[in-house]
Tab-separated table of C-alpha atoms and ligand atoms in Angstrom:
chain	number	residue	atom	x	y	z
D	20	MET	CA	88.197	-107.045	-128.434
D	21	ILE	CA	87.379	-110.281	-127.284
D	22	THR	CA	85.661	-112.641	-130.002
D	23	PHE	CA	82.609	-114.671	-128.027
D	24	HIS	CA	81.243	-118.027	-129.244
D	25	ALA	CA	79.385	-120.982	-128.209
D	26	GLU	CA	80.492	-124.579	-129.754
D	27	GLU	CA	76.297	-125.541	-128.986
D	28	GLN	CA	75.600	-123.403	-132.462
D	29	ARG	CA	76.824	-125.567	-134.508
D	30	LEU	CA	74.062	-128.255	-133.439
D	31	HIS	CA	71.483	-125.924	-135.918
D	32	ALA	CA	72.041	-128.060	-139.440
D	33	ALA	CA	69.691	-128.542	-142.304
D	34	HIS	CA	69.418	-131.033	-144.708
D	35	SER	CA	68.093	-128.535	-146.818
D	36	GLU	CA	66.863	-125.418	-148.093
D	37	PHE	CA	64.709	-124.851	-150.924
D	38	ASN	CA	65.941	-122.244	-153.487
D	39	ARG	CA	66.004	-121.700	-156.704
D	40	GLY	CA	63.621	-125.029	-157.687
D	41	ARG	CA	64.921	-127.347	-155.827
D	42	LEU	CA	66.764	-128.904	-152.280
D	43	ASP	CA	69.892	-127.536	-152.000
D	44	VAL	CA	72.488	-128.498	-148.975
D	45	PRO	CA	72.098	-125.150	-146.538
D	46	TYR	CA	74.398	-122.180	-147.519
D	47	GLU	CA	73.979	-121.040	-143.630
D	48	ARG	CA	75.774	-124.568	-142.491
D	49	PRO	CA	78.109	-124.364	-139.623
D	50	GLU	CA	81.352	-124.835	-140.640
D	51	ARG	CA	80.978	-121.070	-141.258
D	52	ALA	CA	81.233	-120.467	-137.250
D	53	ASP	CA	83.986	-123.133	-137.397
D	54	ILE	CA	85.870	-121.038	-139.904
D	55	ILE	CA	85.236	-117.548	-138.188
D	56	LEU	CA	86.319	-118.937	-135.090
D	57	SER	CA	89.610	-120.120	-136.580
D	58	ALA	CA	90.172	-116.761	-138.660
D	59	MET	CA	89.998	-115.301	-135.167
D	60	GLN	CA	92.350	-116.880	-133.565
D	61	HIS	CA	95.146	-116.691	-135.957
D	62	ALA	CA	93.872	-113.212	-136.651
D	63	ALA	CA	95.523	-111.484	-133.124
D	64	LEU	CA	92.570	-109.044	-132.670
D	65	GLY	CA	92.351	-110.260	-129.054
D	66	ALA	CA	90.934	-112.988	-126.560
D	67	VAL	CA	88.468	-115.597	-127.942
D	68	GLN	CA	86.254	-116.831	-125.118
D	69	ILE	CA	82.850	-118.889	-124.935
D	70	ALA	CA	80.147	-116.895	-123.557
D	71	GLY	CA	77.848	-117.425	-120.490
D	72	GLU	CA	74.317	-118.405	-120.201
D	73	PHE	CA	71.909	-115.332	-120.422
D	74	THR	CA	68.520	-116.277	-119.199
D	75	LEU	CA	65.256	-116.023	-121.979
D	76	GLU	CA	63.948	-113.049	-121.035
D	77	HIS	CA	66.678	-111.117	-122.675
D	78	ALA	CA	64.936	-112.096	-125.701
D	79	ALA	CA	61.190	-111.506	-124.475
D	80	ARG	CA	62.230	-108.190	-124.683
D	81	VAL	CA	62.131	-107.825	-128.274
D	82	HIS	CA	60.108	-111.445	-129.303
D	83	ASP	CA	56.672	-112.092	-128.482
D	84	ALA	CA	55.857	-114.771	-126.243
D	85	GLY	CA	53.999	-117.081	-128.132
D	86	TYR	CA	57.086	-117.264	-130.888
D	87	LEU	CA	59.449	-117.398	-128.200
D	88	ALA	CA	57.637	-121.078	-126.797
D	89	PHE	CA	56.553	-122.342	-129.933
D	90	LEU	CA	60.308	-122.354	-131.398
D	91	GLN	CA	61.248	-124.270	-128.056
D	92	SER	CA	59.085	-127.071	-128.712
D	93	ALA	CA	58.692	-126.733	-132.387
D	94	TRP	CA	61.554	-130.223	-133.079
D	95	GLN	CA	60.045	-132.061	-130.355
D	96	ARG	CA	56.075	-131.663	-131.383
D	97	TRP	CA	57.471	-132.121	-134.973
D	98	ALA	CA	58.970	-135.535	-134.283
D	99	ASP	CA	55.569	-136.242	-131.999
D	100	ALA	CA	53.859	-135.978	-135.456
D	101	GLY	CA	56.550	-138.722	-136.464
D	102	ARG	CA	58.829	-136.575	-138.058
D	103	HIS	CA	62.152	-136.997	-139.580
D	104	GLY	CA	63.892	-134.505	-141.992
D	105	ASP	CA	64.011	-130.953	-141.150
D	106	ALA	CA	60.872	-129.178	-140.258
D	107	LEU	CA	59.771	-126.956	-143.203
D	108	PRO	CA	56.588	-124.715	-143.358
D	109	THR	CA	54.198	-125.195	-146.743
D	110	ALA	CA	51.523	-121.959	-146.935
D	111	TRP	CA	51.446	-117.896	-146.013
D	112	ALA	CA	48.713	-116.026	-144.230
D	113	VAL	CA	49.011	-114.006	-147.342
D	114	ARG	CA	46.971	-110.980	-148.650
D	115	CYS	CA	43.915	-113.215	-149.588
D	116	LEU	CA	44.342	-114.898	-146.097
D	117	ARG	CA	43.023	-114.892	-142.887
D	118	SER	CA	45.558	-113.806	-140.204
D	119	ASP	CA	43.139	-113.674	-137.083
D	120	ARG	CA	43.574	-117.176	-135.851
D	121	ILE	CA	46.580	-119.257	-135.103
D	122	PRO	CA	46.156	-122.598	-135.988
D	123	GLN	CA	47.196	-125.306	-133.518
D	124	SER	CA	48.664	-128.167	-135.583
D	125	ILE	CA	52.752	-128.032	-136.166
D	126	ASP	CA	52.127	-127.989	-139.655
D	127	GLY	CA	50.189	-124.897	-139.324
D	128	LEU	CA	52.412	-123.165	-136.330
D	129	LEU	CA	55.147	-123.250	-138.891
D	130	SER	CA	53.482	-121.296	-141.571
D	131	TRP	CA	52.342	-119.293	-139.449
D	132	TYR	CA	55.306	-118.106	-137.762
D	133	SER	CA	58.154	-118.194	-141.181
D	134	PHE	CA	58.151	-116.364	-144.034
D	135	ASP	CA	60.113	-118.596	-146.241
D	136	THR	CA	61.546	-122.048	-147.351
D	137	ALA	CA	65.190	-121.660	-146.222
D	138	THR	CA	64.780	-121.846	-142.301
D	139	ALA	CA	64.421	-125.294	-141.686
D	140	ILE	CA	63.939	-126.166	-138.051
D	141	THR	CA	66.226	-129.541	-137.069
D	142	PRO	CA	66.751	-131.893	-133.819
D	143	GLY	CA	69.468	-128.942	-132.386
D	144	THR	CA	67.930	-125.831	-133.694
D	145	TRP	CA	67.200	-124.008	-130.753
D	146	THR	CA	69.681	-125.439	-127.973
D	147	ALA	CA	71.918	-123.575	-130.877
D	148	VAL	CA	69.714	-120.174	-131.390
D	149	ARG	CA	69.474	-120.238	-127.246
D	150	ARG	CA	73.893	-119.905	-127.852
D	151	SER	CA	73.650	-117.065	-130.181
D	152	MET	CA	71.507	-115.243	-127.987
D	153	ASP	CA	74.317	-115.631	-124.980
D	154	VAL	CA	77.335	-114.685	-127.789
D	155	ALA	CA	75.260	-111.635	-128.801
D	156	LEU	CA	74.512	-111.356	-125.005
D	157	ALA	CA	78.120	-111.958	-124.117
D	158	GLY	CA	79.421	-109.262	-126.437
D	159	ALA	CA	76.843	-106.766	-124.979
D	160	GLN	CA	77.585	-107.337	-122.041
D	161	GLN	CA	81.492	-106.266	-122.307
D	162	LEU	CA	80.135	-102.880	-123.980
D	163	ALA	CA	78.194	-102.763	-121.055
D	164	GLY	CA	81.416	-103.033	-118.993
D	165	GLY	CA	83.237	-100.379	-121.131
D	166	ALA	CA	84.844	-102.013	-123.192
D	167	ARG	CA	85.594	-99.794	-126.399
D	168	SER	CA	84.255	-102.777	-129.359
D	169	ALA	CA	83.604	-106.929	-128.508
D	170	PHE	CA	82.818	-109.226	-131.778
D	171	SER	CA	79.954	-111.791	-131.059
D	172	LEU	CA	80.416	-114.890	-133.349
D	173	CYS	CA	76.925	-115.349	-133.586
D	174	ARG	CA	75.363	-118.335	-135.468
D	175	PRO	CA	72.596	-118.822	-136.470
D	176	PRO	CA	72.064	-114.933	-137.553
D	177	GLY	CA	69.400	-112.709	-136.935
D	178	HIS	CA	68.542	-109.725	-138.315
D	179	HIS	CA	65.487	-111.477	-140.587
D	180	ALA	CA	64.128	-112.839	-136.865
D	181	ALA	CA	60.946	-110.081	-136.383
D	182	THR	CA	59.107	-110.006	-133.409
D	183	ASP	CA	57.234	-112.968	-133.898
D	184	CYS	CA	58.521	-114.575	-137.457
D	185	TYR	CA	61.640	-116.683	-138.755
D	186	GLY	CA	63.372	-116.531	-141.906
D	187	GLY	CA	66.383	-115.958	-143.691
D	188	TYR	CA	68.141	-118.340	-141.361
D	189	CYS	CA	67.383	-116.323	-138.710
D	190	PHE	CA	65.438	-117.330	-135.635
D	191	LEU	CA	66.041	-115.113	-132.430
D	192	ASN	CA	67.175	-111.655	-133.198
D	193	ASN	CA	71.121	-111.181	-131.718
D	194	ALA	CA	71.374	-107.936	-132.983
D	195	ALA	CA	68.103	-106.883	-131.524
D	196	ILE	CA	67.757	-108.649	-128.494
D	197	ALA	CA	72.373	-107.042	-127.818
D	198	ALA	CA	70.776	-103.169	-128.236
D	199	GLN	CA	67.352	-103.806	-126.199
D	200	PHE	CA	69.659	-105.375	-122.992
D	201	LEU	CA	72.302	-101.985	-123.573
D	202	LEU	CA	69.093	-99.680	-123.312
D	203	ASP	CA	68.149	-101.917	-120.009
D	204	LYS	CA	71.745	-100.983	-118.569
D	205	GLY	CA	70.587	-97.973	-118.469
D	206	LEU	CA	72.178	-96.499	-122.118
D	207	ARG	CA	69.195	-94.098	-123.713
D	208	ARG	CA	70.132	-94.181	-127.825
D	209	VAL	CA	71.869	-97.202	-129.081
D	210	ALA	CA	72.280	-97.045	-133.018
D	211	ILE	CA	71.863	-100.782	-134.807
D	212	LEU	CA	73.901	-100.061	-138.426
D	213	ASP	CA	73.684	-103.418	-140.793
D	214	VAL	CA	76.009	-104.039	-143.148
D	215	ASP	CA	74.837	-107.351	-144.344
D	216	TYR	CA	73.922	-107.844	-148.119
D	217	HIS	CA	70.057	-108.472	-147.633
D	218	HIS	CA	68.238	-105.945	-145.541
D	219	GLY	CA	67.780	-106.816	-142.045
D	220	ASN	CA	63.500	-107.256	-141.877
D	221	GLY	CA	63.290	-108.120	-138.807
D	222	THR	CA	65.157	-105.647	-137.016
D	223	GLN	CA	63.723	-103.011	-138.510
D	224	GLU	CA	60.031	-104.015	-137.832
D	225	ILE	CA	60.972	-104.872	-133.846
D	226	PHE	CA	62.445	-100.798	-133.652
D	227	TYR	CA	60.148	-99.153	-136.712
D	228	ARG	CA	57.386	-97.544	-133.566
D	229	ARG	CA	60.769	-96.781	-131.267
D	230	ASP	CA	62.814	-93.475	-131.185
D	231	ASP	CA	65.774	-94.898	-128.902
D	232	VAL	CA	67.043	-97.114	-131.588
D	233	LEU	CA	68.105	-95.736	-135.107
D	234	TYR	CA	67.928	-99.176	-137.882
D	235	ALA	CA	70.379	-97.850	-141.119
D	236	SER	CA	70.613	-100.852	-143.629
D	237	ILE	CA	72.786	-100.297	-146.754
D	238	HIS	CA	71.374	-103.506	-148.592
D	239	ALA	CA	70.729	-104.754	-151.895
D	240	ASP	CA	66.794	-103.363	-153.305
D	241	PRO	CA	63.955	-105.005	-152.546
D	242	ALA	CA	62.547	-104.981	-155.806
D	243	THR	CA	64.981	-107.259	-156.910
D	244	ASP	CA	66.518	-109.782	-153.791
D	245	TYR	CA	65.453	-111.482	-150.592
D	246	PRO	CA	63.334	-110.753	-147.840
D	247	TYR	CA	61.292	-108.598	-151.246
D	248	PHE	CA	58.550	-107.125	-148.893
D	249	LEU	CA	60.553	-104.612	-147.176
D	250	GLY	CA	63.401	-102.504	-146.974
D	251	TYR	CA	62.384	-100.248	-149.511
D	252	ALA	CA	63.880	-96.511	-149.106
D	253	ASP	CA	60.660	-94.933	-148.199
D	254	GLU	CA	60.189	-96.722	-145.183
D	255	ARG	CA	61.142	-93.803	-142.479
D	256	GLY	CA	59.795	-95.077	-139.169
D	257	GLU	CA	56.480	-94.776	-137.802
D	258	GLY	CA	54.344	-92.417	-135.214
D	259	LEU	CA	57.538	-91.898	-132.336
D	260	GLY	CA	60.189	-93.799	-134.501
D	261	GLU	CA	59.603	-91.623	-137.418
D	262	GLY	CA	63.100	-90.860	-138.699
D	263	CYS	CA	64.519	-93.803	-136.602
D	264	ASN	CA	64.955	-95.753	-139.702
D	265	LEU	CA	67.197	-95.190	-142.734
D	266	ASN	CA	67.466	-97.231	-145.596
D	267	LEU	CA	69.844	-97.447	-148.465
D	268	PRO	CA	68.878	-100.147	-151.092
D	269	LEU	CA	71.123	-100.563	-154.096
D	270	PRO	CA	71.394	-102.657	-157.353
D	271	ARG	CA	73.079	-105.238	-158.116
D	272	GLY	CA	76.392	-105.034	-159.533
D	273	THR	CA	76.743	-102.443	-156.659
D	274	GLY	CA	80.467	-102.286	-155.541
D	275	TRP	CA	82.665	-100.314	-153.761
D	276	ALA	CA	82.733	-96.322	-154.508
D	277	ALA	CA	78.835	-96.569	-154.303
D	278	TRP	CA	78.647	-98.721	-151.504
D	279	SER	CA	80.827	-96.817	-149.466
D	280	ALA	CA	79.185	-93.410	-150.495
D	281	ALA	CA	76.294	-94.929	-148.603
D	282	LEU	CA	78.333	-96.248	-145.786
D	283	THR	CA	79.189	-92.831	-145.506
D	284	THR	CA	75.751	-91.375	-145.471
D	285	ALA	CA	74.294	-94.167	-143.024
D	286	LEU	CA	77.256	-93.027	-140.188
D	287	ALA	CA	75.935	-89.590	-140.438
D	288	ALA	CA	72.704	-90.619	-140.060
D	289	ILE	CA	73.745	-92.599	-136.542
D	290	ASN	CA	76.049	-89.207	-135.396
D	291	ASP	CA	73.225	-87.156	-136.183
D	292	PHE	CA	70.654	-89.822	-133.343
D	293	GLY	CA	73.412	-89.164	-131.340
D	294	ALA	CA	73.660	-92.805	-130.404
D	295	GLU	CA	75.714	-93.765	-127.038
D	296	ALA	CA	76.400	-97.466	-128.157
D	297	LEU	CA	76.421	-99.127	-131.837
D	298	VAL	CA	75.266	-102.412	-132.757
D	299	VAL	CA	76.923	-103.928	-136.299
D	300	SER	CA	74.581	-106.458	-138.026
D	301	LEU	CA	78.162	-107.931	-140.289
D	302	GLY	CA	77.400	-108.964	-142.992
D	303	VAL	CA	79.978	-110.073	-145.119
D	304	ASP	CA	77.896	-111.248	-148.394
D	305	THR	CA	78.665	-108.536	-149.939
D	306	PHE	CA	81.719	-109.791	-151.249
D	307	GLU	CA	82.024	-110.247	-155.195
D	308	HIS	CA	81.947	-113.745	-154.988
D	309	ASP	CA	79.586	-114.733	-152.747
D	310	PRO	CA	77.032	-117.252	-154.036
D	311	ILE	CA	73.844	-116.243	-153.113
D	312	SER	CA	74.503	-112.088	-153.529
D	313	GLY	CA	75.277	-109.344	-156.127
D	314	PHE	CA	77.617	-107.138	-154.811
D	315	CYS	CA	80.756	-106.503	-155.849
D	316	LEU	CA	82.803	-105.691	-152.955
D	317	ALA	CA	86.669	-107.242	-153.046
D	318	SER	CA	87.963	-109.027	-149.736
D	319	THR	CA	90.570	-105.286	-150.154
D	320	ASP	CA	87.297	-103.404	-149.203
D	321	PHE	CA	86.143	-104.950	-145.780
D	322	PRO	CA	89.276	-102.880	-143.925
D	323	GLY	CA	87.924	-99.751	-144.985
D	324	ILE	CA	84.432	-100.707	-143.591
D	325	GLY	CA	85.932	-101.379	-139.854
D	326	ALA	CA	87.884	-98.022	-140.005
D	327	ALA	CA	85.172	-96.053	-141.152
D	328	ILE	CA	82.647	-97.157	-138.459
D	329	ALA	CA	85.395	-96.756	-135.586
D	330	GLY	CA	85.360	-93.299	-136.624
D	331	LEU	CA	82.736	-92.738	-135.393
D	332	GLN	CA	84.126	-93.334	-131.678
D	333	LEU	CA	81.263	-95.008	-130.577
D	334	PRO	CA	81.630	-98.269	-128.807
D	335	THR	CA	80.754	-101.300	-130.840
D	336	LEU	CA	79.407	-104.150	-130.734
D	337	TRP	CA	79.964	-106.694	-133.753
D	338	VAL	CA	77.018	-109.051	-134.789
D	339	MET	CA	77.540	-111.568	-137.329
D	340	GLU	CA	75.266	-112.420	-139.740
D	341	GLY	CA	75.342	-113.985	-143.453
D	342	GLY	CA	78.482	-113.977	-145.553
D	343	TYR	CA	78.173	-117.494	-148.099
D	344	ALA	CA	81.654	-117.388	-149.302
D	345	VAL	CA	82.799	-119.952	-146.901
D	346	GLU	CA	86.716	-119.542	-148.830
D	347	ALA	CA	86.992	-115.941	-147.791
D	348	LEU	CA	84.237	-115.712	-145.168
D	349	GLY	CA	87.141	-115.982	-142.199
D	350	ALA	CA	89.447	-113.830	-144.051
D	351	ASN	CA	86.799	-111.353	-145.096
D	352	VAL	CA	85.146	-111.035	-141.419
D	353	ALA	CA	89.118	-110.627	-139.985
D	354	ALA	CA	89.678	-108.187	-142.715
D	355	THR	CA	87.171	-105.755	-141.259
D	356	LEU	CA	87.375	-106.026	-137.731
D	357	ALA	CA	91.401	-105.417	-138.588
D	358	GLY	CA	90.538	-102.557	-139.993
D	359	PHE	CA	88.421	-101.252	-137.525
D	360	GLN	CA	90.871	-102.072	-134.870
D	361	SER	CA	93.476	-100.490	-136.382
D	362	ALA	CA	91.005	-97.656	-136.698
D	363	VAL	CA	90.322	-97.153	-133.160
N	401	Q9C	N1	67.029	-116.784	-154.275
N	401	Q9C	C1	71.396	-113.828	-144.247
N	401	Q9C	O1	71.732	-113.244	-145.212
N	401	Q9C	N2	67.561	-117.077	-149.475
N	401	Q9C	N3	70.162	-114.408	-144.613
N	401	Q9C	C2	67.190	-116.406	-150.385
N	401	Q9C	C3	67.233	-115.899	-152.639
N	401	Q9C	C4	67.400	-116.745	-148.207
N	401	Q9C	C5	69.721	-114.682	-146.196
N	401	Q9C	C6	66.918	-116.824	-152.044
N	401	Q9C	C7	68.698	-115.411	-147.976
N	401	Q9C	C8	68.743	-115.241	-145.775
N	401	Q9C	C9	71.562	-113.843	-142.775
N	402	ZN	ZN1	72.641	-111.992	-145.821
């Protein structure tokens, strides 16, 4: 399995996220990619390559044009307003406010296009985000060319990014863009399996009314955990997409027994769907010592995730999402992929 990455992904480097009543150094930091890259270089799972460049038209297949224009120009507009620190939003168009007027100022626009205080825009954010998309697409291109699998070491992650919203450390939805790329190359049905601790609200929203992509996710119950406002079991898809969305929320404290039972359920749904390829949103923030999460998977559990997914016998693109226990991050990612590789 080839691992794809890009040096410029480290250019997204925020000073802070607002969390638990204080400004913290962001958990989603550049060294995450360096750590995973180093683990992959030592894991002997296959070649490690720099991704080539792809056009933004691939992103425009799943994201709003105004949103993409905003993301490209946001830092410059912030700097033009005389700001030097991280660009963060300050207000949102929630239930009691209007959401039919797009603001004109950079402060209004940051709020319009975002949904949390954890996702700063910095001078290098757009370059990093673009390259993270390239990394996802390079992996998808491998699958389109007949590869059994590829690992897209994306950073920043993507699964919280919706059609026209960023948040949860995510700007472009790398997994969704990759899945759409595979459909555009002629596949009829693609499944996305999201094993990150958090519900991939963005991926769900993008495909919610469609029947060509199944979204299946195992995640912390939104009643207690981020992103709080999506990810319940009764969200099953709408219209054509009815039945093509499977949420398997689990309580804090969940360990391997219940988590792997949910994985079995998700894999059966993917099999029944008749997917021709699988995109895995790979978060390892399910790890017992993750600093912002509440599941209890041990490092020794991760190979079993890879092996179970290999059992689907589908072309499989692994797209990196979350995972913040930096001391174990590289080992947990490599262990998942090694479990897959030894079972194919
Ligand atoms: N107190 C990913 O794993 N902060 N994003 C939550 C809860 C945002 C996680 C704060 C977490 C986003 C890709
Ligand atoms: Zn996560």
